[in-house]
Each structure stands twice: as structure tokens, then as C-alpha cells.
Tab-separated table of C-alpha atoms and ligand atoms in Angstrom:
chain	number	residue	atom	x	y	z
O	1	ALA	CA	0.677	0.047	-0.270
O	2	LYS	CA	1.496	3.463	-0.762
O	3	ARG	CA	0.357	6.441	1.238
O	4	GLU	CA	-0.731	9.695	-0.657
O	5	GLY	CA	-1.096	13.441	1.084
O	6	GLY	CA	-4.474	13.771	2.468
O	7	GLY	CA	-4.018	10.530	4.843
O	8	ARG	CA	-5.958	8.530	1.581
O	9	VAL	CA	-3.854	5.326	1.710
O	10	ARG	CA	-3.162	3.772	-1.892
O	11	LEU	CA	-4.211	-0.483	-1.839
O	12	PHE	CA	-3.194	-2.388	-4.725
O	13	GLU	CA	-1.685	0.064	-7.084
O	14	PRO	CA	1.953	-1.929	-7.651
O	15	ALA	CA	-0.532	-5.736	-8.661
O	16	MET	CA	-2.228	-3.213	-11.346
O	17	GLY	CA	-0.200	-2.674	-12.702
O	18	GLU	CA	1.586	-6.526	-13.061
O	19	GLU	CA	-2.309	-6.461	-13.861
O	20	VAL	CA	-1.831	-4.761	-17.262
O	21	LEU	CA	1.652	-6.602	-17.941
O	22	VAL	CA	-0.143	-10.397	-17.590
O	23	LYS	CA	-2.453	-9.030	-19.554
O	24	GLN	CA	-0.415	-8.127	-22.532
O	25	LYS	CA	1.972	-10.886	-22.478
O	26	ASP	CA	-1.418	-12.568	-22.382
O	27	LYS	CA	-2.913	-10.752	-25.661
O	28	VAL	CA	0.835	-11.687	-26.981
O	29	ASP	CA	0.508	-15.268	-26.607
O	30	LEU	CA	-3.058	-16.025	-27.922
O	31	ARG	CA	-2.487	-14.239	-31.156
O	32	ASP	CA	0.607	-16.568	-31.768
O	33	ALA	CA	-2.002	-19.181	-31.013
O	34	LEU	CA	-3.771	-17.799	-33.692
O	35	THR	CA	-1.277	-18.234	-36.028
O	36	ARG	CA	0.649	-21.618	-34.408
O	37	ARG	CA	-3.293	-23.384	-34.357
O	38	GLN	CA	-3.175	-24.452	-31.094
O	39	LEU	CA	-7.038	-23.758	-30.791
O	40	VAL	CA	-9.045	-26.395	-31.318
O	41	LEU	CA	-12.833	-27.120	-31.892
O	42	HIS	CA	-14.117	-29.902	-28.911
O	43	TYR	CA	-17.786	-30.585	-30.845
O	44	GLN	CA	-20.645	-31.707	-28.007
O	45	PRO	CA	-23.879	-33.511	-29.515
O	46	ILE	CA	-27.188	-32.083	-30.420
O	47	ILE	CA	-30.469	-34.648	-30.184
O	48	ASP	CA	-32.718	-35.022	-32.020
O	49	ALA	CA	-35.312	-35.530	-28.900
O	50	ALA	CA	-37.803	-37.685	-31.582
O	51	SER	CA	-34.978	-39.867	-32.527
O	52	GLY	CA	-32.588	-39.996	-30.517
O	53	ARG	CA	-29.298	-39.338	-32.424
O	54	ALA	CA	-27.283	-36.286	-33.111
O	55	SER	CA	-28.430	-34.037	-35.266
O	56	HIS	CA	-26.284	-31.204	-34.670
O	57	ALA	CA	-22.665	-30.817	-32.914
O	58	GLU	CA	-21.702	-27.219	-31.107
O	59	ALA	CA	-18.419	-26.105	-31.096
O	60	LEU	CA	-16.923	-25.444	-28.129
O	61	VAL	CA	-13.611	-23.751	-28.368
O	62	ARG	CA	-9.909	-25.214	-26.504
O	63	TRP	CA	-6.341	-24.264	-26.351
O	64	ALA	CA	-3.564	-26.599	-26.280
O	65	HIS	CA	-1.969	-24.153	-25.256
O	66	PRO	CA	2.041	-24.868	-24.378
O	67	THR	CA	2.345	-25.014	-21.011
O	68	ARG	CA	-0.957	-24.091	-19.502
O	69	GLY	CA	-2.355	-27.701	-20.598
O	70	LEU	CA	-6.257	-27.425	-22.393
O	71	LEU	CA	-7.652	-24.036	-21.440
O	72	GLY	CA	-11.392	-23.527	-21.660
O	73	PRO	CA	-13.500	-20.806	-22.990
O	74	ASP	CA	-13.871	-18.876	-19.987
O	75	LYS	CA	-10.363	-18.461	-19.676
O	76	PHE	CA	-9.277	-16.360	-22.486
O	77	ILE	CA	-13.169	-15.805	-24.434
O	78	GLY	CA	-12.884	-12.586	-22.309
O	79	LEU	CA	-9.137	-11.240	-22.657
O	80	ALA	CA	-10.743	-12.302	-26.735
O	81	GLU	CA	-13.401	-10.303	-27.159
O	82	GLU	CA	-11.032	-6.984	-24.807
O	83	THR	CA	-8.512	-7.005	-27.088
O	84	GLY	CA	-10.455	-7.497	-30.754
O	85	LEU	CA	-8.779	-10.779	-31.229
O	86	ILE	CA	-12.641	-12.617	-30.870
O	87	VAL	CA	-12.412	-11.000	-34.844
O	88	PRO	CA	-10.592	-13.672	-36.075
O	89	LEU	CA	-10.464	-16.062	-33.751
O	90	GLY	CA	-14.644	-16.196	-34.345
O	91	VAL	CA	-13.195	-16.492	-37.972
O	92	HIS	CA	-10.982	-19.359	-37.251
O	93	VAL	CA	-13.344	-21.261	-35.551
O	94	LEU	CA	-16.214	-20.906	-37.884
O	95	ARG	CA	-13.864	-21.953	-40.795
O	96	THR	CA	-12.865	-24.704	-38.964
O	97	ALA	CA	-16.257	-25.838	-38.000
O	98	CYS	CA	-17.700	-25.262	-41.292
O	99	LEU	CA	-14.411	-27.811	-43.335
O	100	ARG	CA	-15.795	-30.616	-40.150
O	101	ALA	CA	-18.950	-30.658	-41.138
O	102	VAL	CA	-18.613	-30.668	-45.004
O	103	ARG	CA	-16.050	-33.035	-44.072
O	104	TRP	CA	-19.349	-35.172	-42.154
O	105	ARG	CA	-21.291	-34.803	-45.203
O	106	ARG	CA	-18.671	-36.409	-47.671
O	107	ASP	CA	-18.592	-39.517	-44.930
O	108	GLY	CA	-22.281	-40.047	-45.811
O	109	ARG	CA	-23.394	-38.171	-42.013
O	110	ARG	CA	-25.594	-35.989	-42.602
O	111	LEU	CA	-24.525	-33.716	-39.687
O	112	GLY	CA	-25.124	-29.874	-38.472
O	113	VAL	CA	-22.942	-27.117	-36.694
O	114	ALA	CA	-23.442	-24.372	-34.497
O	115	VAL	CA	-20.695	-21.835	-33.720
O	116	ASN	CA	-21.079	-19.442	-31.125
O	117	VAL	CA	-20.561	-15.716	-31.875
O	118	SER	CA	-19.878	-12.983	-29.765
O	119	PRO	CA	-21.563	-9.709	-30.053
O	120	GLY	CA	-18.465	-8.048	-30.561
O	121	GLN	CA	-17.733	-10.382	-34.423
O	122	LEU	CA	-21.468	-9.029	-35.384
O	123	SER	CA	-19.349	-4.852	-35.859
O	124	GLY	CA	-19.770	-4.424	-39.207
O	125	GLU	CA	-21.421	-5.656	-42.742
O	126	VAL	CA	-18.120	-8.662	-43.559
O	127	PHE	CA	-19.379	-10.793	-40.706
O	128	PRO	CA	-22.326	-11.955	-42.919
O	129	ARG	CA	-20.231	-11.617	-46.889
O	130	GLU	CA	-17.525	-14.011	-44.590
O	131	VAL	CA	-20.518	-16.650	-43.878
O	132	ALA	CA	-21.182	-16.669	-47.151
O	133	GLU	CA	-18.135	-16.803	-49.147
O	134	LEU	CA	-17.622	-19.045	-46.346
O	135	LEU	CA	-20.733	-21.337	-47.490
O	136	SER	CA	-19.793	-21.144	-51.360
O	137	ALA	CA	-16.407	-22.267	-50.679
O	138	THR	CA	-16.891	-24.992	-48.474
O	139	GLY	CA	-20.437	-26.431	-50.360
O	140	LEU	CA	-22.129	-26.274	-46.668
O	141	ALA	CA	-25.308	-25.351	-46.963
O	142	PRO	CA	-27.181	-22.802	-45.307
O	143	ALA	CA	-29.184	-24.672	-42.631
O	144	ASP	CA	-26.692	-27.136	-41.789
O	145	LEU	CA	-25.185	-24.223	-39.526
O	146	THR	CA	-26.762	-22.373	-36.630
O	147	VAL	CA	-24.682	-19.661	-35.013
O	148	GLU	CA	-26.091	-19.365	-31.188
O	149	VAL	CA	-25.450	-15.365	-29.484
O	150	THR	CA	-26.438	-14.686	-26.405
O	151	GLU	CA	-29.454	-12.108	-25.241
O	152	ALA	CA	-26.779	-9.245	-25.423
O	153	VAL	CA	-27.183	-8.897	-29.013
O	154	TRP	CA	-30.479	-7.225	-28.546
O	155	ALA	CA	-28.624	-4.161	-27.083
O	156	ASP	CA	-26.566	-3.638	-30.141
O	157	GLU	CA	-28.752	-2.952	-33.304
O	158	THR	CA	-26.031	-3.021	-35.583
O	159	ALA	CA	-24.658	-6.206	-34.498
O	160	MET	CA	-28.695	-7.296	-34.288
O	161	ARG	CA	-28.721	-5.791	-38.216
O	162	VAL	CA	-25.753	-8.054	-38.826
O	163	LEU	CA	-26.880	-10.902	-37.367
O	164	MET	CA	-30.515	-11.006	-39.810
O	165	ALA	CA	-28.009	-10.272	-42.970
O	166	VAL	CA	-27.033	-13.778	-41.336
O	167	ARG	CA	-29.989	-15.569	-41.442
O	168	GLU	CA	-31.137	-14.268	-44.242
O	169	LEU	CA	-28.385	-16.336	-46.337
O	170	GLY	CA	-30.240	-19.105	-44.694
O	171	VAL	CA	-28.439	-19.813	-41.379
O	172	ARG	CA	-30.457	-20.766	-38.757
O	173	ILE	CA	-30.303	-18.205	-35.594
O	174	ALA	CA	-29.738	-19.758	-31.835
O	175	LEU	CA	-30.539	-17.779	-29.041
O	176	ASP	CA	-28.153	-19.027	-26.564
O	177	ASP	CA	-28.535	-18.838	-22.271
O	178	PHE	CA	-31.874	-18.396	-22.712
O	179	GLY	CA	-33.420	-16.668	-19.862
O	180	THR	CA	-29.934	-15.595	-17.835
O	181	GLY	CA	-29.813	-12.144	-19.932
O	182	TYR	CA	-32.143	-9.189	-19.955
O	183	SER	CA	-34.347	-11.571	-22.185
O	184	SER	CA	-36.396	-8.652	-23.058
O	185	LEU	CA	-40.861	-10.505	-24.510
O	186	SER	CA	-40.441	-7.165	-26.683
O	187	TYR	CA	-37.289	-8.726	-28.995
O	188	LEU	CA	-39.424	-11.930	-29.714
O	189	ARG	CA	-42.039	-10.429	-30.783
O	190	ARG	CA	-39.651	-8.069	-33.356
O	191	TYR	CA	-36.756	-10.451	-34.250
O	192	PRO	CA	-36.939	-13.789	-35.959
O	193	PHE	CA	-35.085	-16.543	-35.209
O	194	ASP	CA	-35.133	-19.974	-34.968
O	195	LEU	CA	-34.064	-21.778	-32.147
O	196	VAL	CA	-34.113	-21.362	-28.080
O	197	LYS	CA	-31.763	-22.686	-25.959
O	198	ILE	CA	-32.761	-23.137	-22.701
O	199	ASP	CA	-29.643	-22.168	-20.369
O	200	LYS	CA	-28.484	-25.471	-17.997
O	201	SER	CA	-29.335	-23.556	-14.505
O	202	PHE	CA	-33.382	-24.106	-15.843
O	203	THR	CA	-32.331	-27.987	-16.747
O	204	ALA	CA	-30.312	-28.582	-13.898
O	205	GLY	CA	-33.577	-27.222	-11.767
O	206	LEU	CA	-35.662	-29.901	-12.930
O	207	GLY	CA	-37.039	-32.531	-10.595
O	208	GLY	CA	-37.909	-30.867	-8.261
O	209	ASP	CA	-38.962	-27.345	-8.220
O	210	PRO	CA	-41.795	-26.412	-9.239
O	211	ARG	CA	-41.629	-22.489	-10.021
O	212	ASN	CA	-38.936	-24.014	-11.950
O	213	GLU	CA	-40.700	-26.337	-14.137
O	214	GLY	CA	-43.613	-23.869	-14.921
O	215	VAL	CA	-40.999	-21.150	-16.026
O	216	VAL	CA	-39.525	-24.478	-18.379
O	217	ARG	CA	-42.371	-24.875	-19.670
O	218	CYS	CA	-43.745	-21.452	-20.725
O	219	ILE	CA	-40.431	-21.119	-22.514
O	220	ILE	CA	-41.234	-24.547	-24.683
O	221	GLY	CA	-44.438	-23.428	-25.134
O	222	LEU	CA	-43.043	-19.427	-26.233
O	223	ALA	CA	-40.402	-20.643	-28.796
O	224	ALA	CA	-43.019	-22.710	-30.321
O	225	VAL	CA	-45.940	-19.337	-30.575
O	226	LEU	CA	-42.810	-17.564	-32.249
O	227	GLY	CA	-42.526	-20.836	-34.728
O	228	ALA	CA	-38.926	-21.004	-32.754
O	229	ARG	CA	-37.526	-24.867	-32.143
O	230	THR	CA	-36.098	-25.824	-27.870
O	231	VAL	CA	-32.992	-27.233	-27.373
O	232	ALA	CA	-32.247	-27.134	-23.859
O	233	GLU	CA	-28.029	-27.119	-22.252
O	234	GLY	CA	-26.785	-29.108	-19.281
O	235	VAL	CA	-28.890	-32.164	-19.100
O	236	GLU	CA	-27.492	-34.767	-17.276
O	237	THR	CA	-29.930	-37.243	-15.830
O	238	GLU	CA	-32.563	-39.905	-17.230
O	239	ALA	CA	-35.894	-37.510	-15.167
O	240	GLN	CA	-34.695	-34.767	-17.092
O	241	ALA	CA	-34.000	-35.956	-20.474
O	242	ASP	CA	-37.276	-38.561	-19.935
O	243	TRP	CA	-39.491	-34.249	-18.185
O	244	LEU	CA	-37.954	-32.430	-21.630
O	245	ARG	CA	-38.964	-35.052	-23.846
O	246	ARG	CA	-42.411	-35.253	-22.516
O	247	GLU	CA	-43.014	-31.268	-22.490
O	248	GLY	CA	-42.451	-31.606	-25.819
O	249	CYS	CA	-38.388	-30.074	-25.954
O	250	ASP	CA	-37.015	-31.037	-29.574
O	251	TYR	CA	-33.453	-31.431	-28.967
O	252	LEU	CA	-31.312	-32.412	-26.155
O	253	GLN	CA	-27.881	-31.523	-25.017
O	254	GLY	CA	-25.561	-32.217	-21.823
O	255	TYR	CA	-22.718	-34.968	-20.281
O	256	LEU	CA	-25.818	-37.557	-20.282
O	257	PHE	CA	-24.943	-37.925	-24.078
O	258	GLY	CA	-21.201	-36.895	-24.403
O	259	ARG	CA	-19.117	-33.719	-23.001
O	260	PRO	CA	-17.684	-32.069	-25.437
O	261	ASP	CA	-14.864	-34.443	-27.452
O	262	LEU	CA	-13.169	-35.699	-30.758
O	263	LEU	CA	-15.813	-36.435	-33.461
O	264	GLU	CA	-14.085	-39.490	-33.013
O	265	ASN	CA	-14.712	-40.258	-29.546
O	266	TRP	CA	-18.258	-39.816	-29.761
O	267	ARG	CA	-20.431	-42.845	-28.451
O	268	PRO	CA	-21.035	-44.150	-32.320
O	269	GLU	CA	-24.580	-44.820	-31.673
O	270	LEU	CA	-24.827	-41.488	-31.584
O	271	LEU	CA	-24.448	-40.342	-35.039
O	272	ALA	CA	-27.020	-41.807	-37.598
O	273	ASP	CA	-27.150	-44.911	-40.045
O	274	PRO	CA	-24.604	-43.121	-43.007
O	275	VAL	CA	-26.755	-42.332	-46.099
O	276	PRO	CA	-24.957	-44.241	-48.868
W	301	LIG	P1	-22.389	-22.178	-23.777
W	301	LIG	O1	-21.823	-21.603	-25.195
W	301	LIG	O2	-23.040	-21.842	-23.020
W	301	LIG	O3	-21.684	-23.346	-24.395
W	301	LIG	C1	-22.398	-24.703	-22.950
W	301	LIG	C2	-20.925	-24.621	-22.121
W	301	LIG	O4	-21.603	-25.851	-21.720
W	301	LIG	C3	-19.782	-25.948	-22.532
W	301	LIG	O5	-18.820	-25.023	-21.934
W	301	LIG	C4	-19.926	-26.799	-22.200
W	301	LIG	O6	-18.385	-28.155	-21.995
W	301	LIG	C5	-20.929	-26.938	-20.896
W	301	LIG	N1	-21.968	-27.795	-20.958
W	301	LIG	C6	-22.414	-28.927	-22.279
W	301	LIG	N2	-22.633	-29.906	-21.455
W	301	LIG	C7	-23.342	-29.777	-20.388
W	301	LIG	C8	-23.259	-30.378	-19.176
W	301	LIG	O7	-23.931	-31.357	-18.385
W	301	LIG	N3	-23.286	-30.279	-17.706
W	301	LIG	C9	-22.827	-29.070	-17.436
W	301	LIG	N4	-22.597	-28.515	-15.837
W	301	LIG	N5	-22.163	-27.993	-18.761
W	301	LIG	C10	-22.376	-28.706	-20.092
W	301	LIG	P2	-17.568	-24.540	-22.299
W	301	LIG	O8	-17.141	-25.511	-23.815
W	301	LIG	O9	-16.541	-24.501	-20.863
W	301	LIG	O10	-17.693	-23.428	-23.355
W	301	LIG	C11	-18.156	-21.780	-21.951
W	301	LIG	C12	-18.134	-20.611	-22.880
W	301	LIG	O11	-17.309	-19.895	-23.713
W	301	LIG	C13	-19.612	-21.577	-24.049
W	301	LIG	O12	-20.939	-21.146	-23.240
W	301	LIG	C14	-19.525	-20.043	-25.024
W	301	LIG	O13	-20.524	-19.387	-24.300
W	301	LIG	C15	-17.412	-19.237	-25.129
W	301	LIG	N6	-17.850	-20.346	-26.406
W	301	LIG	C16	-17.202	-21.831	-26.562
W	301	LIG	N7	-16.553	-21.515	-27.878
W	301	LIG	C17	-16.786	-20.180	-29.051
W	301	LIG	C18	-16.070	-19.648	-29.225
W	301	LIG	O14	-15.752	-20.648	-30.659
W	301	LIG	N8	-16.354	-18.447	-29.736
W	301	LIG	C19	-17.047	-17.802	-28.541
W	301	LIG	N9	-17.612	-16.181	-28.821
W	301	LIG	N10	-17.792	-18.449	-27.623
W	301	LIG	C20	-16.895	-19.417	-27.243
W	302	LIG	CA1	-23.300	-22.050	-27.474
W	303	LIG	CA1	-25.298	-22.108	-23.213
W	304	LIG	CA1	-22.998	-20.114	-21.316
């Protein structure tokens, strides 16, 4: 602590300077990670509740750090957003995921891919153009790509406009972590989207709390009225899956079916039979 004039004590000043330095170094490391291909995608199955087979794979980015091991997105997405690196990172994720989906297709597996997009990636008209170019370069059907955004995009008019331009291409839009942000019914009414992802905190509360169950039932009903499908995240038990299927939830995702992993490690019974 450092004593200032007037007897005020300033705490943490040296530590704050250190923090800035650490951040600067992390930023350089993350930029290097992008060029050195240390960012890898794991895929988590999204199960069609009716067939029990995977209909989509959500791409979740990891940093294969040379000394710190495999880092989850919570360790570096915030930094990427603050530094603007989210833009090149996002392009890398989108490209890799689309190419992967096309390869599944060549192997006779029809599996869509879902990619998380931060509001910072939606700040200009280049994004829809990049998506369009990627789709035509890879030959991926637009409907086989889903872009997942949180309710945070609603606060940003440009981001919303850019997102709707992406949707015009035929790409599906999913509202991620639904019910945890500033969900506003007026936005829901104003903007079309294709999927609602029920946040895992709601799924975790199933079986025990009747109020929570009532809320989840309402989200499913609301999505139906708006012409959207529902995905329940964080499904960990058979009881949760049964309840959600009974209530008409369209897709299920969670550790019960598989953790995010390389596609090679997915349980084979999750994949639909190959189409010749
Ligand atoms: P999210 O999109 O809500 O992803 C779901 C998170 O829940 C993932 O964490 C996943 O591993 C975890 N999860 C899945 N099933 C279960 C379950 O049954 N139980 C529990 N307790 N958790 C489950 P992860 O991989 O750590 O990702 C965290 C967040 O990082 C994601 O949340 C997403 O917002 C963000 N993220 C991941 N990849 C990207 C990316 O490529 N770009 C951007 N912008 N954000 C990303
Ligand atoms: Ca997501
Ligand atoms: Ca989510
Ligand atoms: Ca989340």
C-alpha cells in the first residue's frame, strides 16, 4: 500500500500494473496461438429428442496451451473480446467448423454444426459476407450452419442488423443461455430466430422445483408460438431428458449424451446410419 497526500491509502497499485503486463503478454500469446494453430475445436452432440440421434454438433473452442494444458473458453474468450482478437478467432472457428461439417457430409453423415458468436464479431457488414463466402467455398448448406448468440446482441442495433443479414442467407440463429440475460419479450416479438437454447441452470432445476418447471414449460410454449425450436442445455440425467421429451422440447444437449470432445470419440450410437 502507498500513502498519498491527505493520508489516503492506495491499495493494490503495483499489483494492478502487473495485471496490465500479464494481460499484454496473454494477448501476444493468444495471437500466437491463432497463428500456431493451438486453438482446437471440441464438439458436443445436440440430440434430436424424437430419434435419439445427433442432429448437430456444437463447436466449443479450446486452447491447447504449450505449458498450461488444455484451456477452456472461460480462460481466454473474455480477453479475446476485450482485445478485438475475437474477430480473427471467430473466423478461424467458423471456418474450421464448416470444413468439418462438410467432411462429415462426404462420409455420408448429415450433421449440422453450431458456432458461438460474440457481439464483437457482428460489428460490421463484413461478417455476413464472410459467412456467405465460406458457405460457397465449402459447399456447406446454409441450413446446416447455426449461429448461437446470447441476448446481449439485443442491446446492439448494428449487431442485430448484421445477424439478420446472416439469417437471410439461410443460416439458423439460436438464442443461447435463454432466460439468463435481459430477455425481453418485445425483442422476441420483433426479431425472428430459429432456436431457443434453454439455459443449463433451468435444466439443473428440473425435478424438485415446480416453479422452475413452470418456467421451462412456458419457454417451450413461447418458442412454439414464435415458430422456434427448443434445445435444452446441460442435460445430465435420464429423468431430466424424460421430462423434457414429455414437455415437447425438440433437442437435448448435455453430459448425459456426451461431453465436448473430438468427433472421433463420440459414442457411435449417437450418429445416424450413413446415407450411401
Ligand atoms: P455455451 O455456449 O453456453 O456452451 C455450453 C457450455 O456448457 C460449454 O462450456 C459446455 O462444455 C458446458 N456443458 C455442456 N453440457 C453440460 C452439462 O451437461 N453440464 C454442465 N454443467 N455443463 C455442460 P465451455 O466449453 O466451457 O464453453 C463456455 C462458453 O464459452 C460457451 O458457453 C460459449 O459462450 C463460449 N464459447 C465457446 N466456444 C466459443 C467460440 O468459439 N466463440 C465464442 N465467441 N465463444 C465461445
Ligand atoms: Ca452455445
Ligand atoms: Ca449456452
Ligand atoms: Ca454460456
